Short mmCIF file of C-alpha atoms and ligand atoms in Angstrom, two decimals:
data_model
loop_
_atom_site.label_atom_id
_atom_site.label_comp_id
_atom_site.label_asym_id
_atom_site.label_seq_id
_atom_site.Cartn_x
_atom_site.Cartn_y
_atom_site.Cartn_z
CA MET A 1 74.81 103.88 118.94
CA ASN A 2 75.87 101.20 116.16
CA LYS A 3 77.11 103.14 112.73
CA ILE A 4 76.04 99.86 110.67
CA SER A 5 72.70 99.71 111.46
CA THR A 6 72.34 103.20 111.31
CA LYS A 7 74.08 103.08 108.05
CA LEU A 8 72.00 100.89 106.50
CA ALA A 9 68.70 101.48 107.13
CA VAL A 10 69.48 105.18 106.17
CA CYS A 11 70.25 103.78 102.63
CA PHE A 12 67.51 101.53 102.74
CA THR A 13 65.17 104.39 103.83
CA ILE A 14 66.08 106.96 101.76
CA ALA A 15 66.16 104.85 99.12
CA VAL A 16 62.43 103.59 99.23
CA PHE A 17 62.03 107.43 100.07
CA ILE A 18 62.96 108.66 96.54
CA MET A 19 61.55 105.29 94.93
CA GLU A 20 58.14 105.82 96.53
CA GLY A 21 58.29 109.86 96.45
CA LEU A 22 59.20 109.43 92.32
CA LEU A 23 56.19 106.72 91.93
CA MET A 24 53.20 109.14 94.15
CA LEU A 25 54.39 111.90 91.78
CA TYR A 26 54.39 110.25 88.60
CA LEU A 27 50.85 108.30 89.46
CA HIS A 28 49.29 112.11 90.99
CA ASP A 29 49.99 113.41 87.85
CA ASN A 30 48.96 110.92 85.90
CA ILE A 31 45.72 110.64 87.76
CA ILE A 32 44.49 114.43 87.64
CA ASP A 33 45.72 114.94 84.21
CA SER A 34 43.57 112.06 82.45
CA ARG A 35 40.54 113.29 84.70
CA ILE A 36 40.97 116.41 82.90
CA GLN A 37 41.05 115.36 80.05
CA GLU A 38 38.49 112.94 80.52
CA GLU A 39 36.26 115.99 81.65
CA PHE A 40 37.24 117.56 79.12
CA GLN A 41 36.13 115.08 76.39
CA SER A 42 33.33 114.35 77.66
CA ILE A 43 31.83 118.70 77.50
CA LEU A 44 33.08 118.71 73.67
CA SER A 45 31.87 115.65 73.07
CA ARG A 46 28.14 116.84 74.53
CA GLY A 47 28.95 119.74 72.89
CA ASN A 48 29.35 117.88 68.99
CA SER A 49 26.03 115.64 69.53
CA HIS A 50 24.66 119.14 69.74
CA ARG A 51 26.33 120.43 66.82
CA ASP A 52 25.14 116.94 65.15
CA VAL A 53 21.35 117.04 66.46
CA LEU A 54 21.57 120.92 65.05
CA GLU A 55 22.70 120.33 61.51
CA ASP A 56 20.50 117.18 61.26
CA ARG A 57 17.14 119.39 61.63
CA TYR A 58 17.45 123.14 62.67
CA SER A 59 14.57 124.49 64.26
CA ASN A 60 13.36 126.66 67.37
CA THR A 61 12.23 123.31 68.87
CA THR A 62 15.21 121.46 68.60
CA LEU A 63 16.87 124.03 70.31
CA HIS A 64 14.56 124.66 72.66
CA HIS A 65 14.47 120.96 73.35
CA ILE A 66 18.59 121.22 73.94
CA ALA A 67 18.44 124.26 76.27
CA LEU A 68 15.81 122.35 78.11
CA MET A 69 17.88 118.79 78.54
CA GLU A 70 20.76 120.79 79.35
CA SER A 71 19.05 122.46 82.23
CA LYS A 72 18.44 119.42 83.78
CA THR A 73 22.39 118.81 83.67
CA GLU A 74 25.43 119.49 85.23
CA THR A 75 26.30 121.14 81.87
CA GLU A 76 25.54 124.20 80.28
CA VAL A 77 24.87 125.08 76.73
CA VAL A 78 24.88 128.56 74.82
CA ILE A 79 23.92 128.05 71.32
CA THR A 80 24.92 131.68 69.48
CA ASP A 81 24.71 132.30 66.03
CA LYS A 82 28.04 133.08 63.47
CA ASN A 83 28.34 136.67 65.08
CA HIS A 84 28.49 135.20 68.45
CA GLN A 85 24.98 136.75 69.46
CA VAL A 86 22.91 134.15 71.71
CA THR A 87 20.07 132.33 70.62
CA ILE A 88 19.35 130.40 73.47
CA SER A 89 21.06 129.39 76.69
CA SER A 90 19.99 127.06 78.92
CA LYS A 91 20.90 129.27 82.06
CA LYS A 92 21.22 132.83 82.61
CA LEU A 93 24.98 134.01 81.26
CA THR A 94 27.11 134.98 84.10
CA SER A 95 29.38 138.24 82.69
CA GLY A 96 32.70 135.37 82.50
CA MET A 97 30.26 133.59 80.19
CA ARG A 98 29.52 136.33 78.53
CA GLU A 99 33.33 137.26 77.76
CA LEU A 100 34.55 134.22 77.08
CA ILE A 101 32.12 133.73 74.16
CA HIS A 102 33.23 137.18 73.30
CA HIS A 103 36.23 136.43 73.03
CA SER A 104 36.09 133.12 71.17
CA PRO A 105 38.39 132.65 68.16
CA THR A 106 36.00 132.04 64.94
CA SER A 107 37.74 129.66 63.18
CA LEU A 108 37.71 126.31 64.52
CA PRO A 109 38.10 122.76 63.56
CA ARG A 110 34.71 120.82 62.90
CA GLU A 111 35.49 119.14 66.43
CA GLY A 112 35.68 122.33 68.13
CA ARG A 113 38.20 122.90 70.77
CA VAL A 114 37.78 123.79 74.90
CA ILE A 115 38.36 127.39 75.64
CA GLU A 116 38.45 127.59 78.91
CA ALA A 117 41.08 125.13 80.78
CA ASN A 118 41.92 126.90 83.30
CA TRP A 119 40.64 124.69 85.99
CA LYS A 120 42.55 125.71 89.37
CA ASP A 121 40.87 129.79 89.19
CA VAL A 122 37.86 130.22 86.76
CA ASN A 123 34.14 129.33 87.85
CA TYR A 124 33.64 127.15 84.20
CA LEU A 125 35.52 125.19 82.13
CA ALA A 126 34.34 125.89 78.65
CA THR A 127 34.34 124.50 75.21
CA VAL A 128 32.46 125.53 71.55
CA THR A 129 31.89 123.48 68.40
CA PRO A 130 30.83 125.38 65.41
CA PHE A 131 28.04 124.31 62.99
CA GLN A 132 25.99 124.92 59.76
CA LYS A 133 22.67 124.35 58.72
CA ASP A 134 22.13 125.69 55.10
CA GLU A 135 21.92 128.92 55.61
CA HIS A 136 22.01 129.00 59.93
CA LYS A 137 25.46 129.29 61.23
CA GLY A 138 26.52 129.11 64.70
CA TYR A 139 28.26 128.37 67.36
CA VAL A 140 27.53 125.43 69.98
CA TYR A 141 28.97 126.40 73.60
CA MET A 142 29.25 123.70 76.58
CA PHE A 143 29.40 125.05 80.06
CA LYS A 144 30.72 122.99 83.27
CA SER A 145 31.29 124.08 86.80
CA ALA A 146 34.94 123.49 87.55
CA SER A 147 34.28 123.24 91.29
CA PRO A 148 33.62 119.29 90.90
CA LEU A 149 36.52 119.21 89.37
CA ARG A 150 38.26 121.09 91.43
CA ASN A 151 36.53 119.23 94.64
CA LEU A 152 37.64 115.85 93.04
CA ILE A 153 40.87 116.84 93.21
CA ARG A 154 41.16 118.13 96.32
CA ASN A 155 39.84 114.45 97.44
CA LEU A 156 42.59 112.87 95.75
CA ASN A 157 45.36 114.99 97.16
CA GLY A 158 44.26 114.11 100.65
CA HIS A 159 44.26 110.33 99.40
CA PHE A 160 47.32 110.92 98.05
CA LEU A 161 48.81 112.63 101.24
CA LEU A 162 47.26 110.26 103.33
CA ALA A 163 48.99 107.26 101.57
CA GLY A 164 52.25 109.10 101.91
CA ILE A 165 52.23 109.03 105.67
CA MET A 166 50.82 105.86 105.94
CA SER A 167 53.97 104.59 103.69
CA LEU A 168 56.02 107.16 105.73
CA ILE A 169 55.34 105.29 109.20
CA ILE A 170 55.20 101.84 107.16
CA LEU A 171 58.86 103.15 106.20
CA ALA A 172 59.75 104.23 109.60
CA CYS A 173 58.49 100.19 111.44
CA ILE A 174 61.08 98.85 108.38
CA HIS A 175 63.93 101.35 109.14
CA PHE A 176 63.31 100.07 113.08
CA LEU A 177 62.97 96.29 112.27
CA LEU A 178 65.53 96.10 109.67
CA SER A 179 68.53 98.50 112.32
CA LYS A 180 67.25 95.31 114.72
CA ILE A 181 67.49 92.27 112.40
CA LEU A 182 70.28 93.00 110.76
CA THR A 183 72.44 94.31 113.40
CA ARG A 184 71.57 92.68 116.57
CA PRO A 185 72.86 89.19 115.87
CA LEU A 186 76.61 91.44 114.16
CA ILE A 187 76.45 93.42 117.90
CA LYS A 188 76.15 90.11 119.26
CA MET A 189 79.35 88.65 117.20
CA LYS A 190 81.37 91.90 118.36
CA GLN A 191 80.66 91.70 121.76
CA ALA A 192 81.50 87.58 121.60
CA THR A 193 84.97 88.36 119.27
CA GLU A 194 85.75 90.81 122.19
CA GLU A 195 85.07 88.68 124.93
CA LEU A 196 87.40 85.77 123.16
CA SER A 197 90.05 88.43 123.16
CA ASN A 198 89.31 89.00 126.51
CA GLY A 199 90.57 85.32 127.37
CA ASN A 200 87.12 84.81 127.88
CA PHE A 201 86.27 81.48 125.73
CA GLU A 202 82.57 80.59 126.90
CA VAL A 203 81.24 82.43 124.39
CA LYS A 204 77.57 81.33 123.07
CA LEU A 205 76.41 82.77 119.81
CA PRO A 206 72.46 82.03 118.76
CA THR A 207 72.52 80.33 116.17
CA LEU A 208 71.27 82.22 112.85
CA GLY A 209 70.00 80.69 109.37
CA LYS A 210 71.86 79.41 106.71
CA ASP A 211 72.86 82.83 105.32
CA GLU A 212 76.09 84.54 105.40
CA LEU A 213 75.47 86.39 109.19
CA GLY A 214 74.57 82.88 110.24
CA ASP A 215 77.76 81.28 108.85
CA LEU A 216 80.08 84.08 110.32
CA SER A 217 77.75 83.43 113.80
CA ALA A 218 78.87 79.45 113.36
CA SER A 219 82.17 80.16 112.05
CA ILE A 220 82.87 82.33 115.80
CA GLN A 221 81.06 79.98 117.78
CA THR A 222 84.06 77.13 116.40
CA LEU A 223 86.32 79.46 116.79
CA ALA A 224 85.74 80.17 120.20
CA ASN A 225 85.42 76.37 121.00
CA ASP A 226 88.44 76.07 119.68
CA LEU A 227 89.98 78.52 121.41
CA GLU A 228 89.10 77.08 124.57
CA THR A 229 90.09 73.06 123.59
CA LEU A 230 93.01 75.03 122.71
CA GLN A 231 93.43 76.72 126.10
CA ASN A 232 92.73 73.37 127.77
CA ASP A 233 95.04 71.36 126.31
CA ARG A 234 97.53 73.96 126.76
CA THR A 235 96.97 74.16 130.63
CA GLU A 236 96.89 69.97 130.90
CA PHE A 237 99.89 70.12 128.75
CA LEU A 238 101.96 72.22 131.25
CA ALA A 239 100.73 70.88 134.00
CA ASN A 240 102.28 67.35 132.76
CA ILE A 241 105.33 68.51 131.70
CA SER A 242 105.83 70.23 135.23
CA HIS A 243 104.42 66.58 136.76
CA GLU A 244 106.72 64.96 134.25
CA LEU A 245 109.69 66.63 134.96
CA ARG A 246 109.50 67.10 138.41
CA THR A 247 109.47 63.15 138.97
CA PRO A 248 113.35 62.94 137.66
CA LEU A 249 114.58 66.39 138.87
CA THR A 250 113.14 64.82 142.28
CA TYR A 251 115.50 61.92 142.09
CA VAL A 252 118.33 63.78 140.92
CA GLN A 253 117.92 66.56 143.97
CA GLY A 254 117.24 62.83 146.36
CA TYR A 255 120.55 60.94 145.01
CA THR A 256 122.69 64.32 145.04
CA ASN A 257 122.10 64.96 148.78
CA VAL A 258 122.69 61.09 149.30
CA ALA A 259 125.94 61.00 146.99
CA LEU A 260 127.48 63.87 148.93
CA ARG A 261 127.51 62.47 152.40
CA ASP A 262 130.73 61.43 153.64
CA ASN A 263 129.88 58.70 155.48
CA ILE A 264 129.15 56.14 151.93
CA SER A 265 131.39 53.87 150.38
CA GLU A 266 132.99 54.40 147.03
CA THR A 267 130.54 51.91 145.35
CA GLU A 268 127.55 53.00 147.13
CA ARG A 269 128.69 56.69 145.75
CA LYS A 270 129.12 55.36 142.19
CA GLU A 271 125.18 53.67 142.12
CA TYR A 272 123.72 57.15 143.23
CA LEU A 273 125.87 58.69 140.38
CA GLN A 274 124.35 56.60 138.18
CA ILE A 275 120.89 56.65 139.14
CA ILE A 276 121.73 60.17 138.67
CA GLN A 277 123.10 60.03 134.94
CA GLU A 278 119.89 58.04 134.17
CA GLU A 279 117.37 60.67 135.38
CA SER A 280 119.29 63.19 133.39
CA LYS A 281 119.34 61.19 130.22
CA THR A 282 115.47 61.00 130.76
CA ILE A 283 115.17 64.77 130.95
CA VAL A 284 117.32 65.75 128.32
CA LYS A 285 115.26 63.23 126.27
CA LEU A 286 112.36 64.71 127.51
CA ILE A 287 113.05 68.01 126.79
CA GLU A 288 114.57 67.23 123.32
CA ASN A 289 110.95 65.36 122.54
CA LEU A 290 108.70 68.67 123.70
CA PHE A 291 111.46 70.75 121.67
CA GLU A 292 110.31 68.61 118.67
CA LEU A 293 106.72 69.06 119.16
CA ALA A 294 107.29 72.56 119.58
CA LYS A 295 109.15 72.67 116.35
CA ILE A 296 106.35 70.71 114.68
CA ASP A 297 103.30 73.16 116.45
CA GLU A 298 105.42 76.20 115.40
CA ASN A 299 105.27 75.14 111.75
CA ASN A 300 108.71 75.92 111.29
CA PHE A 301 109.58 72.10 110.71
CA SER A 302 109.38 71.22 107.35
CA ILE A 303 109.75 67.80 105.55
CA HIS A 304 112.22 67.55 102.72
CA MET A 305 111.12 65.23 100.48
CA GLU A 306 113.34 62.74 98.49
CA LYS A 307 113.10 59.63 96.44
CA ILE A 308 114.64 56.45 98.57
CA HIS A 309 114.95 52.64 97.73
CA SER A 310 113.26 50.67 99.87
CA THR A 311 115.40 47.81 100.61
CA PRO A 312 118.55 49.68 102.14
CA PHE A 313 116.96 52.46 103.57
CA PHE A 314 114.73 49.96 105.85
CA LEU A 315 117.86 47.31 106.10
CA LYS A 316 119.98 50.51 107.35
CA ILE A 317 117.53 51.30 110.31
CA VAL A 318 116.51 47.48 111.55
CA ASN A 319 120.81 46.75 111.31
CA LYS A 320 121.34 49.68 113.68
CA ILE A 321 118.98 49.08 115.86
CA THR A 322 119.25 44.78 116.01
CA PRO A 323 121.96 45.15 118.47
CA ALA A 324 119.50 46.84 121.21
CA PHE A 325 116.79 43.92 120.30
CA LYS A 326 119.69 41.41 120.96
CA SER A 327 121.03 42.36 124.02
CA GLN A 328 116.87 42.27 125.70
CA GLY A 329 116.80 38.73 123.83
CA VAL A 330 113.86 39.75 121.07
CA HIS A 331 113.89 38.84 117.78
CA LEU A 332 113.67 41.89 114.67
CA VAL A 333 112.79 40.55 111.36
CA LEU A 334 112.04 42.71 108.37
CA SER A 335 110.38 41.89 105.82
CA ALA A 336 110.32 43.52 101.88
CA LYS A 337 108.87 41.18 99.19
CA LYS A 338 110.64 43.60 96.85
CA GLU A 339 111.80 46.27 96.03
CA PHE A 340 110.70 49.61 95.25
CA SER A 341 111.19 53.60 95.78
CA PHE A 342 108.88 55.83 97.17
CA HIS A 343 109.15 60.10 98.24
CA GLY A 344 109.66 60.58 101.99
CA ASP A 345 111.87 62.20 104.31
CA PRO A 346 114.59 59.60 105.42
CA ILE A 347 115.41 61.35 108.89
CA ARG A 348 112.35 61.78 109.80
CA LEU A 349 110.84 58.71 108.42
CA GLU A 350 113.81 56.97 110.55
CA GLN A 351 112.76 58.86 113.56
CA ILE A 352 109.28 57.56 113.05
CA ILE A 353 110.58 53.91 112.91
CA MET A 354 113.09 54.09 115.77
CA ASN A 355 110.46 55.95 118.14
CA LEU A 356 107.85 52.55 116.93
CA LEU A 357 110.58 49.86 117.67
CA ASP A 358 111.88 51.25 120.43
CA ASN A 359 107.94 50.83 122.07
CA SER A 360 108.08 47.08 121.03
CA LEU A 361 111.43 47.00 122.36
CA LYS A 362 110.56 48.45 125.75
CA TYR A 363 107.25 46.76 126.05
CA SER A 364 107.92 43.16 124.73
CA ASN A 365 109.14 40.31 126.58
CA ALA A 366 112.81 38.11 125.51
CA ASN A 367 112.21 35.39 123.25
CA SER A 368 109.31 37.59 121.35
CA THR A 369 109.44 38.84 117.73
CA THR A 370 109.13 42.34 116.12
CA SER A 371 108.33 42.26 112.64
CA VAL A 372 109.02 45.15 110.23
CA ILE A 373 106.89 44.86 107.47
CA ILE A 374 107.21 47.19 104.20
CA GLU A 375 104.85 47.06 101.22
CA GLN A 376 103.29 48.98 98.49
CA THR A 377 99.86 49.90 97.46
CA GLU A 378 99.26 49.62 93.69
CA SER A 379 98.85 53.22 93.98
CA GLU A 380 102.56 53.64 94.62
CA LYS A 381 102.25 54.11 98.72
CA LEU A 382 104.51 52.72 101.29
CA VAL A 383 102.76 50.83 104.01
CA LEU A 384 105.02 50.17 106.46
CA ILE A 385 103.72 48.24 109.56
CA ILE A 386 105.94 47.33 112.79
CA LYS A 387 104.10 44.36 114.60
CA ASP A 388 105.20 43.05 118.09
CA GLN A 389 104.43 40.57 120.81
CA GLY A 390 104.86 42.22 123.57
CA MET A 391 102.11 42.89 126.36
CA GLY A 392 99.77 44.79 124.08
CA ILE A 393 97.26 47.80 125.04
CA PRO A 394 93.79 47.76 126.79
CA PRO A 395 91.23 48.36 123.93
CA ASP A 396 90.03 51.56 126.63
CA GLU A 397 93.48 52.95 126.34
CA LEU A 398 94.10 52.66 122.88
CA PRO A 399 92.31 55.68 121.74
CA HIS A 400 94.67 58.15 124.11
CA VAL A 401 98.08 56.51 123.23
CA PHE A 402 98.60 59.45 120.31
CA ASN A 403 97.99 62.05 123.47
CA ARG A 404 101.10 63.79 124.44
CA LEU A 405 102.41 62.17 127.52
CA TYR A 406 99.83 59.81 127.36
CA ARG A 407 101.35 56.46 129.37
CA ILE A 408 99.57 52.98 129.97
CA GLU A 409 100.32 52.24 133.77
CA LYS A 410 102.15 55.59 134.65
CA SER A 411 104.72 53.60 136.58
CA ARG A 412 105.57 50.77 134.82
CA SER A 413 106.20 53.30 131.51
CA ARG A 414 108.15 55.56 134.05
CA GLU A 415 110.06 52.11 135.43
CA LEU A 416 111.00 51.57 131.44
CA GLY A 417 112.05 55.09 130.84
CA GLY A 418 109.39 56.19 129.00
CA SER A 419 107.45 59.77 129.19
CA GLY A 420 104.11 59.49 126.10
CA LEU A 421 105.38 61.51 123.86
CA GLY A 422 107.14 58.90 121.90
CA LEU A 423 103.60 58.05 119.93
CA SER A 424 102.18 61.69 119.50
CA ILE A 425 105.71 62.95 117.97
CA VAL A 426 105.47 60.03 114.82
CA LYS A 427 101.67 60.73 114.65
CA GLU A 428 102.43 64.17 113.75
CA LEU A 429 105.55 63.09 111.55
CA VAL A 430 103.02 60.68 109.64
CA GLU A 431 101.08 63.64 109.21
CA ALA A 432 103.30 66.17 108.24
CA HIS A 433 104.32 63.79 105.62
CA GLY A 434 100.74 63.73 104.41
CA GLY A 435 100.29 60.16 105.60
CA HIS A 436 97.89 58.13 108.41
CA ILE A 437 98.68 56.21 111.24
CA SER A 438 96.54 53.28 112.77
CA ILE A 439 96.98 51.53 115.93
CA GLU A 440 95.46 47.81 116.60
CA SER A 441 96.50 46.10 119.94
CA GLU A 442 95.59 43.68 122.16
CA PRO A 443 96.46 42.97 125.39
CA GLY A 444 98.81 40.21 125.79
CA LYS A 445 99.33 39.36 122.49
CA GLY A 446 100.83 42.53 121.07
CA THR A 447 100.41 45.56 119.06
CA SER A 448 100.70 46.36 115.43
CA ILE A 449 100.89 49.75 114.13
CA ARG A 450 100.24 50.22 110.30
CA ILE A 451 101.24 53.75 108.12
CA ILE A 452 100.80 54.53 105.09
CA LEU A 453 102.86 57.43 103.23
N1 ATP B 1 104.10 48.54 120.99
C1 ATP B 1 103.42 48.59 122.47
N2 ATP B 1 103.07 47.54 123.15
C2 ATP B 1 102.83 47.72 124.11
N3 ATP B 1 101.93 49.00 124.96
C3 ATP B 1 102.86 50.28 123.78
C4 ATP B 1 103.27 50.46 122.74
N4 ATP B 1 103.61 51.39 121.93
C5 ATP B 1 103.24 52.51 122.97
N5 ATP B 1 102.72 51.22 123.96
C6 ATP B 1 101.81 51.99 125.26
O1 ATP B 1 101.68 53.31 124.86
C7 ATP B 1 102.04 54.39 125.66
C8 ATP B 1 102.32 55.41 124.87
O2 ATP B 1 103.34 55.02 124.05
P1 ATP B 1 105.17 56.62 123.68
O3 ATP B 1 105.40 56.10 122.82
O4 ATP B 1 103.76 57.37 123.33
O5 ATP B 1 105.08 56.58 124.84
P2 ATP B 1 106.03 56.36 125.89
O6 ATP B 1 106.60 54.64 125.30
O7 ATP B 1 105.79 55.75 127.00
O8 ATP B 1 107.60 57.33 126.07
P3 ATP B 1 108.13 57.92 125.00
O9 ATP B 1 107.95 56.84 123.65
O10 ATP B 1 108.43 59.34 124.67
O11 ATP B 1 109.80 57.18 125.58
C9 ATP B 1 103.17 53.72 126.46
O12 ATP B 1 103.03 54.56 128.18
C10 ATP B 1 102.97 52.41 126.31
O13 ATP B 1 102.42 52.12 127.28
MG1 MG B 2 107.78 55.45 123.05
#
């Protein structure tokens, strides 16, 4: 049994039930009340009109006419003198009628009054109207059988009962539908989140409407998709890392075995040890980079913004790396039209530039030129362009170069000591600065990377 559906539906049902009950009660009482009032009003006004006729022309003929007229209707008339002695009646009087006449009050308003209203128990409803014509004084009694009214009210009660039962049935249907409509998606979502926590991210939730439930369902679906991508990425990333680590370690192992042999010359041994040293460097660098990425991922890595003066800052970096470029015969030029200051984290910024220049150097040939161009936009943002005349990147590989461990022509890159983490670290660092990075490249012509901070 799912609790929320019960709660919701029970609340709804009780609320509607109370509302409907009160409404029915009110309607029922009102209808019956006004029906009874109408009934009394009608006999009273009949009595009054007989009074008017009697006061207009009191005669035996008139009396007879009145009695005759009433004998053809559902009402009965009894006319008495001032001592309540019956003068004429449209029907033979019953003992109940006689009793009523006997006990009726003597002082009456001209409009008459109801003298028997207990429609539930008595046989007759009754009214009395006084009249006076010269010396003729008396009372007009009107009687009407209460059973038609009782029948009417019984019918009415029957209708109300029927309506009540019908609305209860409808309410039950709504109760059922409501609990289904409202809670089925909720149950689905609950199951989906349970699946997610069990590590099954392949959940499929139906698209619901544009309401809160729909939004919630869509959010859970997005969460599931994100988790799935995340898991796939992680699996792939781990596979790549172990592969990346295995290759240099295999070299280290292999060359160590060779270097340990007795029958090799000292020069050979030195050569092998150098290879081992190189490979260990690669491993250390890879692990450092991975550690860097992990720090960024964990978000426990912060950017310390400082005010930086452009020319001295970039000049220092370029000077630091120039010897490496010189040794490979690649020209490195810094171009900054004007000096300005901007905000950034100097250590991270240096890391970014070093990584990009490292790439430019690695993937360029001797005698080509790499330019570092510094500009400032009108909105005082720093624009940093690093442009080389190297081997470039094929267009179909371009969208992937920022992915972790992505390298073009793995063997070539491996020869150059790359692990495919440089650009992904650069991208993360730029984004941590709230900046934007883009790349343009043409194979054989060169690559240009543009960063806006
Ligand atoms: N300036 C460039 N010119 C040509 N190819 C480039 C350039 N920069 C990057 N690439 C290509 O993009 C790939 C990804 O670059 P990235 O810097 O992420 O990795 P890497 O240089 O191979 O390794 P790492 O930087 O981790 O040592 C490289 O393998 C390289 O083939
Ligand atoms: Mg690199």
